Amino acid sequence: MVDDERDGVRLTSLDAPLGDGLGVTKGDLVDHLDAFADRLVPQLAGRPLSVKRVRPGQEPFMQRNVAKGAPEWVRTVPVWSFGAHREVHQVLCDDRRTLLWLANQRAVEFHVPFFLAGAEAEPTGIVLDLDPPEDADFAVVVRAAELVRRALADAGLAGAVKTSGSKGVHVVVPVRGVGPEDAAAATRALAARAAALDPDLATTAYIREDRHGRVFLDSTRSGSSTIVAAYSPRTRPGLPVSAPVAWADLPTVRPGDVTVATAPQRLGDGDPWTALLPDPQELPADLVAQGHTIPVARVAAMHEGKRRARARRAAEG
């Protein structure tokens, strides 16, 4: 049954629950994405899109390959998937019509990389993802974000901050004139410099048991990984939204305040994310060089995990 049609997209089951335990309807999701289309689409356009979808009675799932039965006007780009060991065709959400079609597919989260499809592999930004320990007050995230801000300033850089839509924040730094490996290296160095400012508060330890109640400064989202777009909902009760925040306002933020229900009045009609982002910057050579001396977190954690497993087996034997 078609409940509505917008921009030529037939929208169905708008009054039905979006997904189990989310407390919103499919129409709530559609209305939010439509209201923020003019601010979301510029972030998504030209970038291979990954979405998290929901269905009643199922767990949320990430989808990179375009859904079967997609209209012929939905643009895609072939991308090699290292996880699936094959080429997948990812959606390019270049317009409102495609965004509405994805909304009708119950796509809740919109994740994009820091590069454009078909372009030279030159990242447009780097990001530090700040992940607090379980049951921590948001105040510790604010303090850790200020460490990142200080490390950026010491390097002659500036970034913008937004909530992750969960319990942490993202600090995004637009960049230019750098390759993916150097961008990833600089992100590792920034995380290390920020953590060194207060080792009791923040850590770069990738292995959870090594964090000991500290905020994790995750540097692994730069390079070829993705970040959830500003204004994108997250698959949590009430559908909280990844919301831009001015640095001065960060101490007053409470995660979960901005949801698909409250976003219009809290974020207004403008585009605060675009307004807060600084112009693209060149990364300092010393920051990049330092980063290349720091092991890639996932690789180091994999080797450390194997080492600890061997040690446990030896102890048991």
Short mmCIF file of C-alpha atoms in Angstrom, two decimals:
data_model
loop_
_atom_site.label_atom_id
_atom_site.label_comp_id
_atom_site.label_asym_id
_atom_site.label_seq_id
_atom_site.Cartn_x
_atom_site.Cartn_y
_atom_site.Cartn_z
CA MET A 1 0.00 0.00 0.00
CA VAL A 2 1.39 3.40 -1.00
CA ASP A 3 0.97 5.98 1.77
CA ASP A 4 2.69 8.90 0.06
CA GLU A 5 4.75 9.87 -2.97
CA ARG A 6 7.56 12.41 -2.89
CA ASP A 7 9.87 13.31 -5.75
CA GLY A 8 8.50 10.32 -7.65
CA VAL A 9 9.34 7.87 -4.85
CA ARG A 10 6.46 5.73 -3.59
CA LEU A 11 6.56 5.54 0.21
CA THR A 12 4.83 2.69 2.02
CA SER A 13 3.90 1.59 5.56
CA LEU A 14 4.67 5.01 7.04
CA ASP A 15 2.58 4.37 10.16
CA ALA A 16 4.23 1.00 10.85
CA PRO A 17 6.91 0.61 13.53
CA LEU A 18 10.32 1.19 12.00
CA GLY A 19 12.00 -1.66 13.86
CA ASP A 20 11.93 -3.57 17.12
CA GLY A 21 12.49 -1.44 20.22
CA LEU A 22 13.18 1.80 18.34
CA GLY A 23 9.96 3.55 19.42
CA VAL A 24 9.43 5.40 16.13
CA THR A 25 7.53 4.77 12.92
CA LYS A 26 8.91 4.42 9.44
CA GLY A 27 7.26 7.76 8.69
CA ASP A 28 9.33 9.43 11.44
CA LEU A 29 12.50 8.28 9.69
CA VAL A 30 11.28 9.38 6.26
CA ASP A 31 10.22 12.80 7.54
CA HIS A 32 13.57 13.41 9.24
CA LEU A 33 15.65 12.43 6.22
CA ASP A 34 13.44 14.49 3.93
CA ALA A 35 13.66 17.54 6.22
CA PHE A 36 17.47 17.31 6.31
CA ALA A 37 17.99 16.23 2.70
CA ASP A 38 19.51 19.57 1.73
CA ARG A 39 22.12 19.15 4.50
CA LEU A 40 22.67 15.39 4.24
CA VAL A 41 22.96 14.95 0.48
CA PRO A 42 26.01 17.25 0.05
CA GLN A 43 27.89 15.06 2.56
CA LEU A 44 26.88 11.84 0.79
CA ALA A 45 27.08 12.91 -2.86
CA GLY A 46 29.79 11.20 -4.89
CA ARG A 47 30.90 8.94 -2.04
CA PRO A 48 30.37 5.14 -1.91
CA LEU A 49 27.61 4.76 0.66
CA SER A 50 27.20 2.16 3.38
CA VAL A 51 23.87 2.08 5.20
CA LYS A 52 22.54 0.36 8.28
CA ARG A 53 19.01 -0.90 7.68
CA VAL A 54 16.37 -2.23 10.02
CA ARG A 55 13.43 -4.57 9.59
CA PRO A 56 10.84 -5.57 12.18
CA GLY A 57 11.75 -8.94 13.67
CA GLN A 58 15.39 -8.73 12.59
CA GLU A 59 18.63 -7.35 13.92
CA PRO A 60 19.87 -4.16 12.19
CA PHE A 61 22.36 -4.93 9.42
CA MET A 62 24.99 -3.03 7.44
CA GLN A 63 24.58 -3.01 3.68
CA ARG A 64 27.15 -1.88 1.12
CA ASN A 65 25.89 -3.59 -2.01
CA VAL A 66 22.87 -1.90 -3.59
CA ALA A 67 19.57 -3.61 -2.73
CA LYS A 68 18.02 -5.87 -5.35
CA GLY A 69 15.25 -4.24 -7.35
CA ALA A 70 16.70 -0.73 -7.07
CA PRO A 71 15.25 1.73 -9.61
CA GLU A 72 17.37 2.28 -12.70
CA TRP A 73 17.93 5.92 -11.72
CA VAL A 74 19.79 4.94 -8.51
CA ARG A 75 23.47 5.52 -9.30
CA THR A 76 26.09 3.07 -8.04
CA VAL A 77 29.84 2.67 -8.18
CA PRO A 78 31.82 -0.62 -8.19
CA VAL A 79 34.06 -0.98 -5.12
CA TRP A 80 36.21 -3.92 -4.11
CA SER A 81 35.08 -5.40 -0.80
CA PHE A 82 37.98 -6.91 1.14
CA GLY A 83 35.54 -8.46 3.61
CA ALA A 84 33.40 -10.14 0.95
CA HIS A 85 36.38 -10.77 -1.40
CA ARG A 86 34.40 -9.49 -4.36
CA GLU A 87 33.27 -6.35 -6.10
CA VAL A 88 30.15 -4.70 -4.73
CA HIS A 89 28.09 -1.87 -6.17
CA GLN A 90 27.59 0.90 -3.62
CA VAL A 91 24.94 3.57 -3.91
CA LEU A 92 25.88 7.17 -4.69
CA CYS A 93 23.27 9.26 -2.89
CA ASP A 94 23.49 12.35 -5.06
CA ASP A 95 19.94 13.68 -4.70
CA ARG A 96 16.81 13.84 -2.56
CA ARG A 97 15.09 11.17 -4.63
CA THR A 98 17.77 8.58 -3.85
CA LEU A 99 17.72 9.55 -0.16
CA LEU A 100 13.93 9.04 -0.05
CA TRP A 101 14.26 5.67 -1.78
CA LEU A 102 16.82 4.61 0.86
CA ALA A 103 14.49 5.87 3.60
CA ASN A 104 11.71 3.69 2.18
CA GLN A 105 14.18 0.78 2.40
CA ARG A 106 14.43 1.53 6.15
CA ALA A 107 18.01 2.77 5.84
CA VAL A 108 18.66 4.51 9.17
CA GLU A 109 22.41 5.15 9.31
CA PHE A 110 24.43 6.72 6.48
CA HIS A 111 28.18 6.07 6.52
CA VAL A 112 30.62 7.57 4.01
CA PRO A 113 34.40 7.47 3.48
CA PHE A 114 36.69 10.49 3.26
CA PHE A 115 37.12 10.11 -0.50
CA LEU A 116 35.07 10.61 -3.65
CA ALA A 117 34.29 7.74 -6.02
CA GLY A 118 36.41 7.68 -9.15
CA ALA A 119 38.77 10.36 -7.88
CA GLU A 120 42.44 10.09 -7.04
CA ALA A 121 42.91 8.52 -3.64
CA GLU A 122 43.22 11.85 -1.82
CA PRO A 123 41.26 12.00 1.46
CA THR A 124 39.13 15.04 2.15
CA GLY A 125 39.39 14.70 5.93
CA ILE A 126 40.53 12.74 8.96
CA VAL A 127 38.65 11.94 12.16
CA LEU A 128 39.20 10.88 15.74
CA ASP A 129 36.31 8.90 17.21
CA LEU A 130 36.13 9.33 20.99
CA ASP A 131 34.64 6.28 22.71
CA PRO A 132 34.04 6.57 26.49
CA PRO A 133 34.20 3.61 28.87
CA GLU A 134 30.99 1.83 29.80
CA ASP A 135 28.67 3.84 32.08
CA ALA A 136 30.96 6.89 32.01
CA ASP A 137 29.55 10.38 32.32
CA PHE A 138 29.65 12.43 29.12
CA ALA A 139 31.84 14.95 30.93
CA VAL A 140 34.85 12.66 30.43
CA VAL A 141 34.22 12.71 26.67
CA VAL A 142 34.16 16.51 26.74
CA ARG A 143 37.49 16.59 28.59
CA ALA A 144 39.02 14.11 26.14
CA ALA A 145 37.73 16.15 23.18
CA GLU A 146 39.50 19.19 24.59
CA LEU A 147 42.74 17.17 24.63
CA VAL A 148 42.25 16.49 20.92
CA ARG A 149 41.53 20.16 20.31
CA ARG A 150 44.75 21.12 22.11
CA ALA A 151 46.79 18.59 20.13
CA LEU A 152 45.32 19.97 16.91
CA ALA A 153 46.08 23.55 17.91
CA ASP A 154 49.67 22.60 18.84
CA ALA A 155 50.04 21.18 15.31
CA GLY A 156 48.56 24.31 13.73
CA LEU A 157 45.30 22.55 12.82
CA ALA A 158 41.63 23.00 13.61
CA GLY A 159 38.68 20.63 13.64
CA ALA A 160 34.95 20.52 14.17
CA VAL A 161 33.09 18.31 16.61
CA LYS A 162 29.79 16.46 16.42
CA THR A 163 28.11 13.86 18.57
CA SER A 164 28.34 10.34 17.22
CA GLY A 165 24.64 9.82 17.86
CA SER A 166 25.66 7.29 20.49
CA LYS A 167 27.74 8.05 23.59
CA GLY A 168 30.85 9.59 22.03
CA VAL A 169 31.92 12.37 19.68
CA HIS A 170 33.74 12.73 16.37
CA VAL A 171 36.42 15.36 15.83
CA VAL A 172 36.73 15.94 12.06
CA VAL A 173 39.61 17.77 10.38
CA PRO A 174 39.20 18.66 6.67
CA VAL A 175 42.50 18.11 4.83
CA ARG A 176 44.02 18.51 1.36
CA GLY A 177 47.11 17.45 -0.54
CA VAL A 178 47.67 14.18 1.33
CA GLY A 179 47.44 10.50 0.44
CA PRO A 180 45.45 7.92 2.44
CA GLU A 181 48.45 6.36 4.19
CA ASP A 182 49.81 9.73 5.32
CA ALA A 183 46.33 10.82 6.45
CA ALA A 184 45.96 7.66 8.52
CA ALA A 185 49.44 8.15 9.97
CA ALA A 186 48.70 11.75 10.96
CA THR A 187 45.53 10.59 12.71
CA ARG A 188 47.52 8.07 14.75
CA ALA A 189 49.98 10.78 15.74
CA LEU A 190 47.20 13.17 16.76
CA ALA A 191 45.63 10.48 18.93
CA ALA A 192 49.00 9.75 20.56
CA ARG A 193 49.71 13.43 21.20
CA ALA A 194 46.26 14.01 22.68
CA ALA A 195 46.48 10.95 24.95
CA ALA A 196 49.94 12.06 26.15
CA LEU A 197 48.42 15.31 27.43
CA ASP A 198 46.49 13.34 30.08
CA PRO A 199 47.30 9.61 30.11
CA ASP A 200 44.93 9.04 33.04
CA LEU A 201 41.98 10.31 31.00
CA ALA A 202 42.60 9.12 27.44
CA THR A 203 44.24 6.18 25.71
CA THR A 204 44.96 4.87 22.23
CA ALA A 205 44.74 1.24 23.40
CA TYR A 206 42.79 -0.67 20.76
CA ILE A 207 42.30 -3.72 22.99
CA ARG A 208 39.39 -2.93 25.32
CA GLU A 209 40.86 -4.63 28.39
CA ASP A 210 43.90 -2.35 28.15
CA ARG A 211 41.90 0.89 28.42
CA HIS A 212 41.29 0.69 32.18
CA GLY A 213 38.37 3.10 32.32
CA ARG A 214 39.84 5.72 29.99
CA VAL A 215 38.35 7.34 26.89
CA PHE A 216 39.50 5.57 23.75
CA LEU A 217 40.85 7.91 21.04
CA ASP A 218 40.11 5.79 18.00
CA SER A 219 42.29 6.75 15.03
CA THR A 220 41.16 3.89 12.77
CA ARG A 221 38.27 5.70 11.06
CA SER A 222 40.60 7.71 8.78
CA GLY A 223 41.98 6.30 5.54
CA SER A 224 39.61 3.86 3.84
CA SER A 225 37.10 3.49 6.69
CA THR A 226 33.82 5.39 7.02
CA ILE A 227 32.15 7.81 9.41
CA VAL A 228 28.47 8.34 10.04
CA ALA A 229 27.36 11.58 8.40
CA ALA A 230 26.20 14.59 10.40
CA TYR A 231 22.39 14.62 10.72
CA SER A 232 22.23 10.85 10.19
CA PRO A 233 20.07 8.94 12.69
CA ARG A 234 21.47 5.97 14.61
CA THR A 235 19.75 2.64 15.26
CA ARG A 236 18.98 3.23 18.91
CA PRO A 237 15.71 3.85 20.75
CA GLY A 238 14.19 7.14 19.64
CA LEU A 239 16.66 7.40 16.72
CA PRO A 240 19.24 9.85 18.11
CA VAL A 241 21.00 11.96 15.49
CA SER A 242 24.68 12.68 14.94
CA ALA A 243 24.54 16.40 15.71
CA PRO A 244 27.05 19.22 15.09
CA VAL A 245 28.18 21.07 18.21
CA ALA A 246 30.15 24.28 18.64
CA TRP A 247 33.22 23.71 20.81
CA ALA A 248 31.96 26.26 23.33
CA ASP A 249 28.65 24.40 23.66
CA LEU A 250 30.10 20.91 24.05
CA PRO A 251 30.05 20.90 27.89
CA THR A 252 26.28 21.52 27.83
CA VAL A 253 25.48 18.63 25.48
CA ARG A 254 23.66 15.51 26.60
CA PRO A 255 23.87 12.58 24.17
CA GLY A 256 20.44 11.58 22.94
CA ASP A 257 18.93 15.06 23.22
CA VAL A 258 18.88 15.42 19.44
CA THR A 259 16.63 12.78 17.88
CA VAL A 260 14.53 12.57 14.74
CA ALA A 261 11.72 14.10 16.83
CA THR A 262 13.72 17.03 18.24
CA ALA A 263 16.26 17.74 15.47
CA PRO A 264 14.19 20.38 13.60
CA GLN A 265 13.88 22.68 16.61
CA ARG A 266 17.34 21.96 18.05
CA LEU A 267 19.29 22.30 14.79
CA GLY A 268 17.10 24.85 13.01
CA ASP A 269 16.91 25.48 9.30
CA GLY A 270 20.60 26.20 8.71
CA ASP A 271 23.55 23.88 8.23
CA PRO A 272 25.68 24.19 11.37
CA TRP A 273 27.99 21.34 10.33
CA THR A 274 29.11 23.13 7.18
CA ALA A 275 29.43 26.36 9.15
CA LEU A 276 31.58 24.72 11.85
CA LEU A 277 33.98 22.85 9.54
CA PRO A 278 37.23 24.75 8.90
CA ASP A 279 38.67 24.99 5.40
CA PRO A 280 40.80 22.02 4.24
CA GLN A 281 44.31 22.12 5.72
CA GLU A 282 47.70 20.65 4.86
CA LEU A 283 48.98 18.17 7.42
CA PRO A 284 52.35 19.07 9.01
CA ALA A 285 55.23 16.87 7.87
CA ASP A 286 56.36 16.14 11.43
CA LEU A 287 52.88 14.89 12.35
CA VAL A 288 52.81 12.54 9.37
CA ALA A 289 56.35 11.32 10.10
CA GLN A 290 55.52 10.61 13.73
CA GLY A 291 52.43 8.70 12.69
CA HIS A 292 54.44 6.38 10.46
CA THR A 293 56.40 5.27 13.53
CA ILE A 294 53.16 4.20 15.28
CA PRO A 295 51.85 0.72 14.40
CA VAL A 296 48.42 0.46 12.77
CA ALA A 297 46.08 -0.24 15.69
CA ARG A 298 44.16 -3.18 14.24
CA VAL A 299 47.32 -4.92 13.05
CA ALA A 300 49.10 -4.36 16.37
CA ALA A 301 46.04 -5.60 18.29
CA MET A 302 45.85 -8.73 16.13
CA HIS A 303 49.49 -9.61 16.80
CA GLU A 304 49.13 -8.82 20.51
CA GLY A 305 46.01 -10.99 20.71
CA LYS A 306 47.90 -13.90 19.19
CA ARG A 307 50.83 -13.33 21.55
CA ARG A 308 48.53 -13.37 24.58
CA ALA A 309 46.76 -16.48 23.34
CA ARG A 310 50.10 -18.27 23.00
CA ALA A 311 51.08 -17.12 26.50
CA ARG A 312 47.82 -18.45 27.95
CA ARG A 313 48.26 -21.79 26.22
CA ALA A 314 51.81 -22.00 27.49
CA ALA A 315 50.70 -21.20 31.04
CA GLU A 316 47.93 -23.78 30.90
CA GLY A 317 50.28 -26.38 29.44
#
